[in-house]
Amino acid sequence: DTGVSQNPRHKITKRGQNVTFRCDPISEHNRLYWYRQTLGQGPEFLTYFQNEAQLEKSRLLSDRFSAERPKGSFSTLEIQRTEQGDSAMYLCASSLEGGAQGTGSGNTIYFGEGSWLTVV
Amino acid sequence: GIQVEQSPPDLILQEGANSTLRCNFSDSVNNLQWFHQNPWGQLINLFYIPSGTKQNGRLSATTVATERYSLLYISSSQTTDSGVYFCAVASGTYKYIFGTGTRLKVLA
């Protein structure tokens, strides 16, 4: 179990460019989440996948944002035509529906190290 | 939606001191987690605790679901405890809502 992996860890891009972040969840986890965090704030929910199905998208996720999870494994988050307001840390998390058997862990979510985006 | 409030917003302690962090939430929840965000931004799981009490070393947590609050206790604090502590709750099965955090600085 290597944990949730995200890359790139840091990305600096010019306004108007497209960026893509990748998340590899913990291997047996069927649930995957994207959150966004700006300085001084708590993480904000962006979207959620159960297996390959995207079941919820936040209003924060404008039309310039798209997320996919082909085959229910890794996920990508693409931001098109980046704006300075997109600068933030993008966090991916995963969980196992029902939790690990017998542990009473419920829907414990595990976060990756995050991908920092700076739009200049 | 659910509102999550954490207090205090900032806390400065001398090494060795004890502290209590509080999380209030506005509606019933069936999932609650405490996280520590280290200076590099990594969110580290501390407790999954929708109800009851748990302990892990110098840390313990209590959630009183009927009164809609949770407490995180840190005893004998160390400089490595510095960072931001977040409470996150979910009333459904998956969508966690985070509080604004408690920023803790432990001085040597």
Coordinates of C-alpha atoms in Angstrom, one line a residue:
Chain A
D1 CA 0.0 0.0 0.0
T2 CA 1.8 3.1 -1.3
G3 CA -0.8 5.6 -0.4
V4 CA -2.5 8.2 -2.7
S5 CA 0.0 9.5 -5.3
Q6 CA -0.4 12.8 -7.1
N7 CA 1.7 14.4 -9.8
P8 CA 3.1 16.7 -10.7
R9 CA 3.6 18.1 -7.2
H10 CA 4.2 21.6 -8.4
K11 CA 3.1 23.3 -11.6
I12 CA 3.7 26.9 -12.7
T13 CA 1.8 27.9 -15.8
K14 CA 1.0 31.0 -17.8
R15 CA -2.6 32.3 -17.8
G16 CA -4.5 30.7 -20.6
Q17 CA -2.6 27.5 -20.7
N18 CA -4.1 24.1 -19.9
V19 CA -2.9 21.9 -17.1
T20 CA -3.6 18.3 -16.1
F21 CA -3.1 16.7 -12.7
R22 CA -3.0 12.9 -12.1
C23 CA -4.1 11.0 -9.1
D24 CA -3.4 7.3 -8.3
P25 CA -5.6 6.2 -5.4
I26 CA -4.8 3.4 -2.9
S27 CA -5.1 0.3 -5.0
E28 CA -8.3 -1.3 -3.7
H29 CA -10.2 2.0 -3.1
N30 CA -13.3 2.4 -5.3
R31 CA -14.0 6.0 -4.2
L32 CA -12.0 9.0 -5.4
Y33 CA -12.3 12.7 -4.6
W34 CA -10.8 15.9 -5.7
Y35 CA -10.6 18.9 -3.4
R36 CA -9.1 22.4 -3.8
Q37 CA -7.4 24.3 -1.0
T38 CA -6.3 28.0 -1.1
L39 CA -4.1 29.6 1.5
G40 CA -5.6 29.9 4.9
Q41 CA -8.7 27.9 4.0
G42 CA -9.8 24.3 4.5
P43 CA -10.1 22.0 1.5
E44 CA -13.2 22.5 -0.6
F45 CA -15.0 19.6 -2.3
L46 CA -14.8 19.6 -6.1
T47 CA -15.9 16.2 -7.4
Y48 CA -16.4 12.5 -6.5
F49 CA -16.1 9.2 -8.3
Q50 CA -17.4 5.8 -7.4
N51 CA -15.4 3.4 -9.6
E52 CA -15.5 5.1 -13.0
A53 CA -18.7 7.1 -12.5
Q54 CA -18.6 10.8 -11.6
L55 CA -21.4 11.1 -9.1
E56 CA -21.1 14.6 -8.0
K57 CA -19.6 17.9 -9.1
S58 CA -19.4 21.0 -7.0
R59 CA -20.5 24.4 -8.4
L60 CA -16.9 25.4 -7.8
L61 CA -16.1 23.2 -10.8
S62 CA -16.6 25.5 -13.7
D63 CA -16.9 24.4 -17.4
R64 CA -13.1 24.9 -17.6
F65 CA -12.6 22.0 -15.2
S66 CA -13.0 18.4 -16.2
A67 CA -12.2 15.2 -14.3
E68 CA -12.1 11.6 -15.5
R69 CA -11.5 8.3 -14.0
P70 CA -11.2 5.8 -16.8
K71 CA -11.6 2.2 -15.8
G72 CA -12.1 3.2 -12.2
S73 CA -8.4 3.4 -11.4
F74 CA -6.3 6.6 -11.7
S75 CA -8.0 10.0 -12.2
T76 CA -7.1 13.1 -14.0
L77 CA -8.2 16.7 -13.4
E78 CA -7.8 19.1 -16.3
I79 CA -8.1 22.8 -16.1
Q80 CA -8.4 24.6 -19.4
R81 CA -7.6 28.3 -20.1
T82 CA -6.2 28.7 -16.6
E83 CA -6.8 31.9 -14.7
Q84 CA -4.9 33.4 -11.8
G85 CA -7.8 32.5 -9.5
D86 CA -7.1 28.8 -10.2
S87 CA -3.9 29.1 -8.2
A88 CA -4.4 26.6 -5.3
M89 CA -3.4 23.2 -4.1
Y90 CA -5.4 20.4 -5.7
L91 CA -5.8 17.5 -3.4
C92 CA -6.9 14.0 -4.3
A93 CA -8.3 11.5 -1.8
S94 CA -9.5 7.9 -1.9
S95 CA -11.6 5.6 0.3
L96 CA -13.0 2.2 0.3
E97 CA -16.8 2.0 0.4
G98 CA -17.8 0.6 3.8
G99 CA -14.2 0.8 5.1
A100 CA -11.7 -1.9 5.6
Q101 CA -13.5 -5.0 6.9
G102 CA -13.6 -5.4 10.6
T103 CA -11.7 -2.2 11.4
G104 CA -14.7 0.1 12.1
S105 CA -13.1 2.6 9.9
G106 CA -16.2 3.6 8.0
N107 CA -15.6 5.9 5.1
T108 CA -12.1 7.0 6.1
I109 CA -10.6 9.1 3.4
Y110 CA -6.9 9.3 2.7
F111 CA -5.3 12.3 0.9
G112 CA -2.3 12.5 -1.4
E113 CA 0.4 15.1 -1.0
G114 CA -1.4 17.5 -3.3
S115 CA -0.5 19.3 -6.5
W116 CA 0.4 23.0 -6.2
L117 CA -0.7 25.1 -9.1
T118 CA 0.6 28.7 -9.6
V119 CA -0.9 30.6 -12.6
V120 CA 1.2 33.6 -13.6
Chain B
G1 CA -25.3 22.5 3.8
I2 CA -23.5 21.6 6.9
Q3 CA -21.5 24.3 8.6
V4 CA -18.3 23.3 10.5
E5 CA -16.7 25.7 13.0
Q6 CA -13.4 25.1 14.7
S7 CA -11.9 26.9 17.7
P8 CA -9.6 28.4 18.5
P9 CA -8.5 29.6 15.1
D10 CA -4.9 30.0 16.4
L11 CA -3.1 28.6 19.3
I12 CA 0.5 29.0 20.5
L13 CA 1.9 26.6 23.1
Q14 CA 5.1 26.0 24.9
E15 CA 6.5 22.5 24.4
G16 CA 5.0 20.1 27.0
A17 CA 1.7 21.9 27.3
N18 CA -1.7 20.3 26.8
S19 CA -4.4 21.7 24.5
T20 CA -8.0 21.0 23.4
L21 CA -9.3 21.8 19.9
R22 CA -13.0 22.0 19.3
C23 CA -15.2 21.2 16.2
N24 CA -18.8 22.2 16.1
F25 CA -21.1 21.1 13.3
S26 CA -24.6 22.3 12.4
D27 CA -26.3 19.0 11.5
S28 CA -26.2 15.3 12.3
V29 CA -23.3 13.5 10.7
N30 CA -22.3 9.9 10.2
N31 CA -18.6 10.4 9.3
L32 CA -16.1 12.6 11.1
Q33 CA -12.3 12.8 10.7
W34 CA -9.6 14.8 12.3
F35 CA -6.5 15.7 10.2
H36 CA -3.2 17.3 10.8
Q37 CA -1.8 19.3 7.9
N38 CA 2.0 19.6 8.1
P39 CA 4.0 22.5 6.8
W40 CA 4.4 20.8 3.4
G41 CA 0.7 20.6 2.9
Q42 CA 0.2 16.9 3.5
L43 CA -3.1 16.0 5.3
I44 CA -2.4 13.2 7.8
N45 CA -5.3 11.2 9.2
L46 CA -5.5 11.4 13.0
F47 CA -8.8 9.8 13.8
Y48 CA -12.0 8.6 12.2
I49 CA -14.5 9.2 15.0
P50 CA -18.2 9.8 14.2
S51 CA -18.9 9.0 17.8
G52 CA -17.2 7.9 21.0
T53 CA -13.7 8.3 22.2
K54 CA -10.4 7.1 20.7
Q55 CA -6.8 7.5 21.8
N56 CA -3.5 7.2 19.9
G57 CA -0.4 8.0 21.9
R58 CA -0.5 11.6 23.0
L59 CA -3.6 12.4 21.0
S60 CA -7.2 11.5 21.8
A61 CA -10.5 12.5 20.4
T62 CA -14.1 12.5 21.6
T63 CA -17.2 13.1 19.5
V64 CA -20.6 13.7 21.1
A65 CA -22.8 13.3 18.0
T66 CA -26.1 14.1 19.8
E67 CA -24.6 17.5 20.8
R68 CA -22.9 18.0 17.4
Y69 CA -19.3 18.6 18.5
S70 CA -16.0 16.8 18.6
L71 CA -12.8 17.5 20.7
L72 CA -9.2 16.8 19.9
Y73 CA -6.8 16.6 22.9
I74 CA -3.1 17.0 22.5
S75 CA -1.0 16.2 25.5
S76 CA 2.6 17.0 26.2
S77 CA 2.9 18.9 22.9
Q78 CA 6.0 18.8 20.8
T79 CA 7.3 21.1 18.1
T80 CA 6.4 18.5 15.5
D81 CA 2.8 18.9 16.5
S82 CA 2.8 22.4 14.8
G83 CA 0.6 22.8 11.8
V84 CA -3.1 23.1 11.0
Y85 CA -5.7 20.8 12.5
F86 CA -8.8 20.2 10.5
C87 CA -12.1 18.6 11.4
A88 CA -14.1 17.2 8.4
V89 CA -17.6 15.9 8.6
A90 CA -20.0 14.1 6.2
S91 CA -23.7 13.6 6.7
G92 CA -24.0 11.3 3.7
T93 CA -21.6 8.6 2.8
Y94 CA -18.9 10.4 1.0
K95 CA -18.8 14.2 0.8
Y96 CA -16.6 15.6 3.6
I97 CA -17.0 19.3 4.5
F98 CA -14.0 20.8 6.2
G99 CA -13.8 23.5 8.9
T100 CA -11.4 26.4 8.6
G101 CA -8.9 24.8 10.9
T102 CA -6.9 25.5 14.1
R103 CA -3.4 26.8 13.4
L104 CA -1.1 25.4 16.2
K105 CA 2.4 26.6 16.8
V106 CA 4.4 24.8 19.5
L107 CA 7.5 26.7 20.8
A108 CA 10.6 24.9 22.0

